[in-house]
Short mmCIF file of C-alpha atoms in Angstrom, two decimals:
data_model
loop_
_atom_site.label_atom_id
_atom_site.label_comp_id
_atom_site.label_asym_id
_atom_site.label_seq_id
_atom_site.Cartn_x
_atom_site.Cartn_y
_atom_site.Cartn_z
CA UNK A 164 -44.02 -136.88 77.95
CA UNK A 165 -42.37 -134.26 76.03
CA UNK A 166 -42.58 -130.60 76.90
CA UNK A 167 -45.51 -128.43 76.31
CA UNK A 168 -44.91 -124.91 75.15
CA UNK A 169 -47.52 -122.14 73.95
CA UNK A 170 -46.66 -120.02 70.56
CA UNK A 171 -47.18 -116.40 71.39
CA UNK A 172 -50.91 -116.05 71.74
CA UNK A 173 -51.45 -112.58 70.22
CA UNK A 174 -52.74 -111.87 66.19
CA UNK A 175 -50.65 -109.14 65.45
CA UNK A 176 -47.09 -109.57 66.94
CA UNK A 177 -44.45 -108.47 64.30
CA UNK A 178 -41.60 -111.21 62.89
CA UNK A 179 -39.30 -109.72 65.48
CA UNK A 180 -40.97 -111.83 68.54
CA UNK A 181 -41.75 -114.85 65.93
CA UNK A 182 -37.84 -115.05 65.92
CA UNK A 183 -37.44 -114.91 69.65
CA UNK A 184 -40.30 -117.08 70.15
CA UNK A 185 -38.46 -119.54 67.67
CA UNK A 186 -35.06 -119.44 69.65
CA UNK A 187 -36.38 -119.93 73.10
CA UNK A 188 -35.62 -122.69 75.00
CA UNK A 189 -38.97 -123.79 76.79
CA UNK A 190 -38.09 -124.73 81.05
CA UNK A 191 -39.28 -127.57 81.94
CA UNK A 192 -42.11 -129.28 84.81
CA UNK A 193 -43.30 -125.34 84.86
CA UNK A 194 -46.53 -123.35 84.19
CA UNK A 195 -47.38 -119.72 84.14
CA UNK A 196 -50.18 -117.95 85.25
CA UNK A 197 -51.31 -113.98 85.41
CA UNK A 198 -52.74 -112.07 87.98
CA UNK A 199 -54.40 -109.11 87.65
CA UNK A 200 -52.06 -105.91 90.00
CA UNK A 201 -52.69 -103.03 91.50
CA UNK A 202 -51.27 -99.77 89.77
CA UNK A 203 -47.48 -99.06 90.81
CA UNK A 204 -44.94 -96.73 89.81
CA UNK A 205 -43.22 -98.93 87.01
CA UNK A 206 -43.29 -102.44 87.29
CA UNK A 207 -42.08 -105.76 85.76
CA UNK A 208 -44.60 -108.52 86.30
CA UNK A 209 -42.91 -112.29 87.37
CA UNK A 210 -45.73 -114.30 88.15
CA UNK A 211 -46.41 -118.02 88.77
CA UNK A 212 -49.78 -120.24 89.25
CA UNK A 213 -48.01 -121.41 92.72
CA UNK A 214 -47.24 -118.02 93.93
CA UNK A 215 -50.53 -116.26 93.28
CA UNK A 216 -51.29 -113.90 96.65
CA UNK A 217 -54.48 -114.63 98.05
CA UNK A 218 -56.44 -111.55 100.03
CA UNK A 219 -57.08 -112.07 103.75
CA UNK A 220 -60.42 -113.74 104.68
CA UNK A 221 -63.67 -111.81 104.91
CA UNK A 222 -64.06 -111.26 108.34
CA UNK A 223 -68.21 -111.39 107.66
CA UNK A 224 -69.57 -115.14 109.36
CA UNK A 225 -70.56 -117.63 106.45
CA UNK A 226 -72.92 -119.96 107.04
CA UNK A 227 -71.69 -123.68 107.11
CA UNK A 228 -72.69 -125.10 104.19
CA UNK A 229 -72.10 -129.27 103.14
CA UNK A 230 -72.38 -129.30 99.28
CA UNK A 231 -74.99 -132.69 98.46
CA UNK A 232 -73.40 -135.87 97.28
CA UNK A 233 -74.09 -136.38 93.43
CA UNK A 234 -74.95 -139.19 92.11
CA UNK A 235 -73.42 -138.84 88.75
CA UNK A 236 -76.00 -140.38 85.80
CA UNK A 237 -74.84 -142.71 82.92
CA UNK A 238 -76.08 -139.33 80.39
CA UNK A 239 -74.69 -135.76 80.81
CA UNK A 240 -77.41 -133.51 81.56
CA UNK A 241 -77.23 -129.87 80.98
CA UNK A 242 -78.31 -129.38 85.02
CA UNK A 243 -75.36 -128.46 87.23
CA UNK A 244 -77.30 -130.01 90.19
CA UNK A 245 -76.79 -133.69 88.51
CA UNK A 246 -73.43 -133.26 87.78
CA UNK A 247 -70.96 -135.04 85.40
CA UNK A 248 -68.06 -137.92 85.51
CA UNK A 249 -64.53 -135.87 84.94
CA UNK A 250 -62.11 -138.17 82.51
CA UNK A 251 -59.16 -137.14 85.01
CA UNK A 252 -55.74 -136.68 83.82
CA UNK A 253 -53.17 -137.32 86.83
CA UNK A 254 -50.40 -134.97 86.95
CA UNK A 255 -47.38 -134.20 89.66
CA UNK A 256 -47.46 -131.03 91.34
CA UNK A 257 -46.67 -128.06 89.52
CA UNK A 258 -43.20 -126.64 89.66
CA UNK A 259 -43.46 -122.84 88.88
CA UNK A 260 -42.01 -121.18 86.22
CA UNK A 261 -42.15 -117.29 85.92
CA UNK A 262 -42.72 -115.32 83.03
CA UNK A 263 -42.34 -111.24 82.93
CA UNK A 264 -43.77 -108.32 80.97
CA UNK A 265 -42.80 -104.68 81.70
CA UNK A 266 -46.10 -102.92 83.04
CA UNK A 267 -46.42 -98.98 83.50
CA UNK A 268 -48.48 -97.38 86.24
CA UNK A 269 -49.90 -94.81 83.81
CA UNK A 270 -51.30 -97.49 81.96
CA UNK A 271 -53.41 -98.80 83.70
CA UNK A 272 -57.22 -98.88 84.08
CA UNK A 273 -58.97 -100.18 87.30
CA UNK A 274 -62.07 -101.81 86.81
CA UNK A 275 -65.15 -102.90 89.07
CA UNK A 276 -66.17 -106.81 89.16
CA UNK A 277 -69.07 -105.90 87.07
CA UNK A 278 -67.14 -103.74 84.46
CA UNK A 279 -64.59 -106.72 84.02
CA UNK A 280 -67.72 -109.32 83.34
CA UNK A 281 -68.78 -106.50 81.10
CA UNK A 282 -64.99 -106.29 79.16
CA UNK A 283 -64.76 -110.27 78.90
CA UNK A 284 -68.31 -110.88 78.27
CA UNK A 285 -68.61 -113.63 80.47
CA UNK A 286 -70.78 -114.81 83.16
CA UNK A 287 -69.56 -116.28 86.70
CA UNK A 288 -72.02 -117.76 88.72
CA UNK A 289 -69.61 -119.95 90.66
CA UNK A 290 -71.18 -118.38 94.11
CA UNK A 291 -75.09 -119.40 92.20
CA UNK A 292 -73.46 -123.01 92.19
CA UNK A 293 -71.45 -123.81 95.32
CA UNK A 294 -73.32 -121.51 97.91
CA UNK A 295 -70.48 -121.88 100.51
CA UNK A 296 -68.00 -119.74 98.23
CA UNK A 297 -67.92 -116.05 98.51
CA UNK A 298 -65.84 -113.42 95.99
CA UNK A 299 -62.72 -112.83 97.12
CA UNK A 300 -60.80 -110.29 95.01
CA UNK A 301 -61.82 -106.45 94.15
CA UNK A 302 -58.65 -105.84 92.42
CA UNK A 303 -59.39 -106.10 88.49
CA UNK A 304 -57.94 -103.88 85.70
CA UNK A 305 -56.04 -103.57 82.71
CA UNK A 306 -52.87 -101.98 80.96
CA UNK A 307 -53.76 -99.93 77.76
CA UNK A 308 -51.80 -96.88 75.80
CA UNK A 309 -53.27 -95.00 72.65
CA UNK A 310 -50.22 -97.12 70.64
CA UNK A 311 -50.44 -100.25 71.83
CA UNK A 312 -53.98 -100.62 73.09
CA UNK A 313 -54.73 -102.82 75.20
CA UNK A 314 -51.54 -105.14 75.93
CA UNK A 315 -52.08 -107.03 79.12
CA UNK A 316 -55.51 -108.02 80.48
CA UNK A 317 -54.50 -111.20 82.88
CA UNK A 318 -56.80 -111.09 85.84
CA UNK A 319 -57.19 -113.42 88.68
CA UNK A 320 -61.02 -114.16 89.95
CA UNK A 321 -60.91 -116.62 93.46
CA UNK A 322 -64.02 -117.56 95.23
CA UNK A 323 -63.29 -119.37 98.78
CA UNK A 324 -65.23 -120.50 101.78
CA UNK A 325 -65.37 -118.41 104.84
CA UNK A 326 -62.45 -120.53 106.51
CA UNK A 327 -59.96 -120.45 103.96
CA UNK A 328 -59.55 -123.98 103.16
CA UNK A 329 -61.59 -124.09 99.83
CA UNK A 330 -60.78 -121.88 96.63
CA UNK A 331 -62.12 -121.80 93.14
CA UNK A 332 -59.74 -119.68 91.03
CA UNK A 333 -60.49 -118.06 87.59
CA UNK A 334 -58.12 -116.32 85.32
CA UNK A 335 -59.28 -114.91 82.49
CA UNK A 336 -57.55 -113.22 79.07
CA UNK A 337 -58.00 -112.35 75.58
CA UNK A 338 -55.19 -109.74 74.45
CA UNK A 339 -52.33 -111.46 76.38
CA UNK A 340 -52.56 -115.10 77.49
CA UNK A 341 -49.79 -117.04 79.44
CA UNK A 342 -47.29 -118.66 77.45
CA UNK A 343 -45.72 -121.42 78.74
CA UNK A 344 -47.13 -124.86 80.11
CA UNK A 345 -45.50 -127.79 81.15
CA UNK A 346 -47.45 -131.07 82.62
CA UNK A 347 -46.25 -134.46 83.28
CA UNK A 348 -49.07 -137.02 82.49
CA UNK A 349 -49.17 -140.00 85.11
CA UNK A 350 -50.08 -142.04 82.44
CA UNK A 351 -49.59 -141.68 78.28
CA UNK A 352 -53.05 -141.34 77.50
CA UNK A 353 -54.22 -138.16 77.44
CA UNK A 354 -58.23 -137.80 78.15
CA UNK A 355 -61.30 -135.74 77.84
CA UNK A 356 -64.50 -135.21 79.78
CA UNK A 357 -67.08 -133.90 77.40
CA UNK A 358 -68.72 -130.84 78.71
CA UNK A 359 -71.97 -129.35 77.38
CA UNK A 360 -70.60 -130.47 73.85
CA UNK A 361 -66.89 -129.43 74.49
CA UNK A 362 -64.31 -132.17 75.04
CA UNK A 363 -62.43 -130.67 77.49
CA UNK A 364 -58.83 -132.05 79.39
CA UNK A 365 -59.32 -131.96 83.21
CA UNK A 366 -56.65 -132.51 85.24
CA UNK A 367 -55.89 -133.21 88.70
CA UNK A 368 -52.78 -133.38 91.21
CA UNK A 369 -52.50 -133.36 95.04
CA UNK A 370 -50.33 -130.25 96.56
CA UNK A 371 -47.60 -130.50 99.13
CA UNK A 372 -50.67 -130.51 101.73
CA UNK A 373 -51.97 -133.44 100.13
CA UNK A 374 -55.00 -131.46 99.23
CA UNK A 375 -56.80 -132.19 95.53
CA UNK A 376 -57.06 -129.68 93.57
CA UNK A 377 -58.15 -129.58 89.56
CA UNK A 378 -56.82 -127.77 86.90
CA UNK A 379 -58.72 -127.08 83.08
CA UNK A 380 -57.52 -124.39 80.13
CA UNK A 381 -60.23 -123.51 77.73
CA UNK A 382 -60.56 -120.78 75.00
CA UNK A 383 -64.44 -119.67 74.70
CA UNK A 384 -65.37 -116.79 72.44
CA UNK A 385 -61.87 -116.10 72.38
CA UNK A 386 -61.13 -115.56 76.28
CA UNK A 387 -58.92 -117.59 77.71
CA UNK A 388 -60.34 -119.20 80.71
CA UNK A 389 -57.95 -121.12 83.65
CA UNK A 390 -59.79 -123.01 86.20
CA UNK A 391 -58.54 -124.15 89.22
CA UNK A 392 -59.89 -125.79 92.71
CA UNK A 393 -58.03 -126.75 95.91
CA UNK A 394 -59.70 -128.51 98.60
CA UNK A 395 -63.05 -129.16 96.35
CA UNK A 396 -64.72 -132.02 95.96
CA UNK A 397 -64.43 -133.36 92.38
CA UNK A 398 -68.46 -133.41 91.78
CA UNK A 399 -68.85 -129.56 92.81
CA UNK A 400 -65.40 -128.56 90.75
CA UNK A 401 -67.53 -130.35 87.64
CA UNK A 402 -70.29 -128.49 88.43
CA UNK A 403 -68.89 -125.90 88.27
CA UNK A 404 -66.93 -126.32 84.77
CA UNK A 405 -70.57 -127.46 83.42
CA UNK A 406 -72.00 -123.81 84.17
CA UNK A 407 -69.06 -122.02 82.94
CA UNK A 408 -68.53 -123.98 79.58
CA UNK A 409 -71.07 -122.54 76.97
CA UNK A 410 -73.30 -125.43 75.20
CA UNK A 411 -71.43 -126.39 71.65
CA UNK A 412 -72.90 -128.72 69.12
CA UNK A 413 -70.04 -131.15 68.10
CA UNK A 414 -69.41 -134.86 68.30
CA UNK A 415 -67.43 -136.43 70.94
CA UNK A 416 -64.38 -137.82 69.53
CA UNK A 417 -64.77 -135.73 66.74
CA UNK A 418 -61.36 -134.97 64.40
CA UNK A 419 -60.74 -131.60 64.22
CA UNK A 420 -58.41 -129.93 61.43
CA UNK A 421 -56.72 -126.45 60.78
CA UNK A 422 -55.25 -125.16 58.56
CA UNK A 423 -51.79 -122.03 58.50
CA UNK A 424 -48.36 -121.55 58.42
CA UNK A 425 -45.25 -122.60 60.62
CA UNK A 426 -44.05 -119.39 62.03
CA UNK A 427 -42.03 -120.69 65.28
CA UNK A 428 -39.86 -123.82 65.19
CA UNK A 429 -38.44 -125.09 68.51
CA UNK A 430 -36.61 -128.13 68.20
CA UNK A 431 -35.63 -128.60 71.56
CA UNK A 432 -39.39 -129.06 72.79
CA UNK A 433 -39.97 -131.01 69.48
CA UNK A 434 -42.87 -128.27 69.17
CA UNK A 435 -43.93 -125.99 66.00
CA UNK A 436 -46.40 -122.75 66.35
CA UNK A 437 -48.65 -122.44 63.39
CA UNK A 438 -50.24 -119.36 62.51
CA UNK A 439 -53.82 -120.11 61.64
CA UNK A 440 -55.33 -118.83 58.07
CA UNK A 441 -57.31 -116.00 58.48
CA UNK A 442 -60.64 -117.56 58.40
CA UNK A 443 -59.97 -120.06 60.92
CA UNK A 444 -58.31 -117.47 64.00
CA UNK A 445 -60.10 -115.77 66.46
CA UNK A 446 -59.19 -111.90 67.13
CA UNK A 447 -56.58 -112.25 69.84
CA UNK A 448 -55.40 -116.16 69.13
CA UNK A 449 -54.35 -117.14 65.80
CA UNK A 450 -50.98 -118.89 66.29
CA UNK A 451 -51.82 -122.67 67.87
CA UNK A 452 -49.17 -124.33 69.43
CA UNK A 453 -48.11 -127.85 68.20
CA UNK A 454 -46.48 -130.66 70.07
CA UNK A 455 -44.80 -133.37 67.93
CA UNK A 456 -44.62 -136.99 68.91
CA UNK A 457 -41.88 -139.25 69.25
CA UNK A 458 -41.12 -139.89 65.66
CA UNK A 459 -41.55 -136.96 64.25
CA UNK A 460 -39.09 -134.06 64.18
CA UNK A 461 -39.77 -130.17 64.43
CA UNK A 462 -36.59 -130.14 62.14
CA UNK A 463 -38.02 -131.72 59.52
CA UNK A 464 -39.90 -128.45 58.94
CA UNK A 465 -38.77 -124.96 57.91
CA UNK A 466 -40.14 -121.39 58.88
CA UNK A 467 -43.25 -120.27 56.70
CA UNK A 468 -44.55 -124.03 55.84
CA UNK A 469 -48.10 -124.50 55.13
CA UNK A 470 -49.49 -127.60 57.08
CA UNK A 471 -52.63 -129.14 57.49
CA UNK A 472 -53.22 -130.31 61.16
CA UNK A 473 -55.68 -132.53 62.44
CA UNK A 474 -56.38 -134.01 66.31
CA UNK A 475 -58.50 -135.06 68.22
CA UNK A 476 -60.41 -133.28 71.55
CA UNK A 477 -60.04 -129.38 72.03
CA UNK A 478 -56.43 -128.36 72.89
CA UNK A 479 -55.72 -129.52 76.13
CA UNK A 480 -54.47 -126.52 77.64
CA UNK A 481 -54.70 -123.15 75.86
CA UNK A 482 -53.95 -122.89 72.06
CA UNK A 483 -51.49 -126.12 72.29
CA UNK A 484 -52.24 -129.28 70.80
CA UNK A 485 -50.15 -132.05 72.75
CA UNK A 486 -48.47 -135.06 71.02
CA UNK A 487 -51.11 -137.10 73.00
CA UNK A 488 -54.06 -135.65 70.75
CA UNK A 489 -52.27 -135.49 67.14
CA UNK A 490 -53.77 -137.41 63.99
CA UNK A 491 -51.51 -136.32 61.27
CA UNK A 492 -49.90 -133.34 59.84
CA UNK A 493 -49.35 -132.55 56.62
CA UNK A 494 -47.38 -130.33 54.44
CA UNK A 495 -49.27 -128.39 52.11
CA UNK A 496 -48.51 -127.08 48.56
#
């Protein structure tokens, strides 16, 4: 499987970081997540998904709690207590690969729990739906100056059971999303688990502990949303997904198309980044990522190429469209 790369996420980056964007060299068997950090005096942020530092337990007694077995029914049914059957993708575990972005102290703007619901406009009832997690982290905020605005708004959410050895863990971003991903499918097929309309790539790996843990990307009213489990049970990690994907009215297996121009080329990860036309982008995410399959080469197109792209699912991880899901592409006049 080749390897999977994110274009730069953000609407209005200048031609100067399309061109370094087009000459880099994507590492492989990586991925790259944020974290949200406390204020410092002037930092560089190098962060990985297998890195991420985890507060100390609450030292407050939890009940035990044994989540109910689901029985999972032939239908999907919009009640998280009946659960759904995940279309797993099996991956390795994940290698980590770091990616930095020069953060100032000054810049930055703490924020409550409640205030960053309020800033991403979401809703995370994860605690509502497994009773035996608890929220973890107070430390939420983001990086803003009058010139830039806001530039970085990564934060990592975890919710985890009173002895340490179960974690549901959120990250959520609009203005600045992670960049780089890099899975190795077990198998060629890449598959989706429809969720309250949404056809959705779950994935799942066991860690160095042999503990399961699940992995999805999705992009939702133009936040970025990464979900991941580790020692949860694959019913409650679907429930789980079901309450935080909104409901969407589209067919499964439906062909999707868009529409823009090429404005990153990489031929060493066979991959193109196409800047969506302006009616099809969201605010923060108009460049999509493309993943060519064997057969086709990125060389075969040139910088500011209109193209036509159809597949078939939602991207499988965020703003990248993997060989795996491609229909056609075509050049456009």
């Amino acid at each position: 499987m080749n390897a999977k790369l994110f274009s730069e996420a953000l609407s209005e980056v200048n031609d100067k970081y399309y061109e370094e964007a087009a000459n880099y060299h994507c590492k492989k068997h990586g991925w790259v997540k944020f974290t949200s950090l406390a204020a410092c005096a002037a930092i560089v942020l190098a962060v990985s998904f297998a890195t991420l530092w985890k507060l100390p337990s609450q030292t407050t007694p939890q009940p035990e709690y044994e989540p109910p077995i689901i029985t999972n029914p032939d239908n999907q049914s919009d009640n998280p207590e009946q659960g759904i059957s995940l279309n797993l993708n099996e991956i390795k575990e994940l290698n980590a690969t770091s990616g930095s972005i020069a953060l100032m102290a000054d810049d930055y703007t703490a924020m409550s729990y409640e205030e960053l619901l309020r800033y991403f406009d979401v809703s995370l009832p994860i605690t509502e739906t497994l009773p035996y997690l608890t929220l973890q982290s107070n430390d939420f905020g983001i990086y803003q100056t009058d010139n830039r605005g806001i530039y970085y708004d990564g934060n990592f959410i975890e919710f985890r059971n009173s002895g340490g050895t179960q974690d549901i863990n959120i990250v959520l971003s609009k203005v600045f999303k992670h960049t780089s991903d890099v899975f190795d499918l077990s198998a060629d097929e890449l598959q989706f688990t429809e969720i309250n309309g949404r056809e959705l790539a779950v994935f799942h790996y066991t860690n160095e502990n042999g503990t399961d843990c699940y992995y999805a990307e999705f992009l939702q009213n133009d936040v970025a949303f990464v979900v991941s489990s580790e020692n949860i049970s694959m019913e409650d990690y679907a429930k789980c997904l079901q309450v935080l994907v909104e409901k969407a009215q589209q067919n499964s297996g439906s062909v999707n198309t868009i529409t823009g121009e090429i404005v990153v080329i990489d031929p060493y990860a066979n991959h193109i980044g196409v800047r969506l036309d302006k009616e099809q982008a969201p605010e923060y995410s108009s460049v999509y990522g493309i993943d060519l399959p064997d057969g086709q080469s990125a060389g075969d197109y040139s910088l500011g190429d209109r193209v036509e792209v159809m597949y078939t699912g939602e991207p499988a991880t965020i703003l990248t469209i993997w060989a795996e899901q491609l229909v056609d592409i075509k050049l456009l006049k």
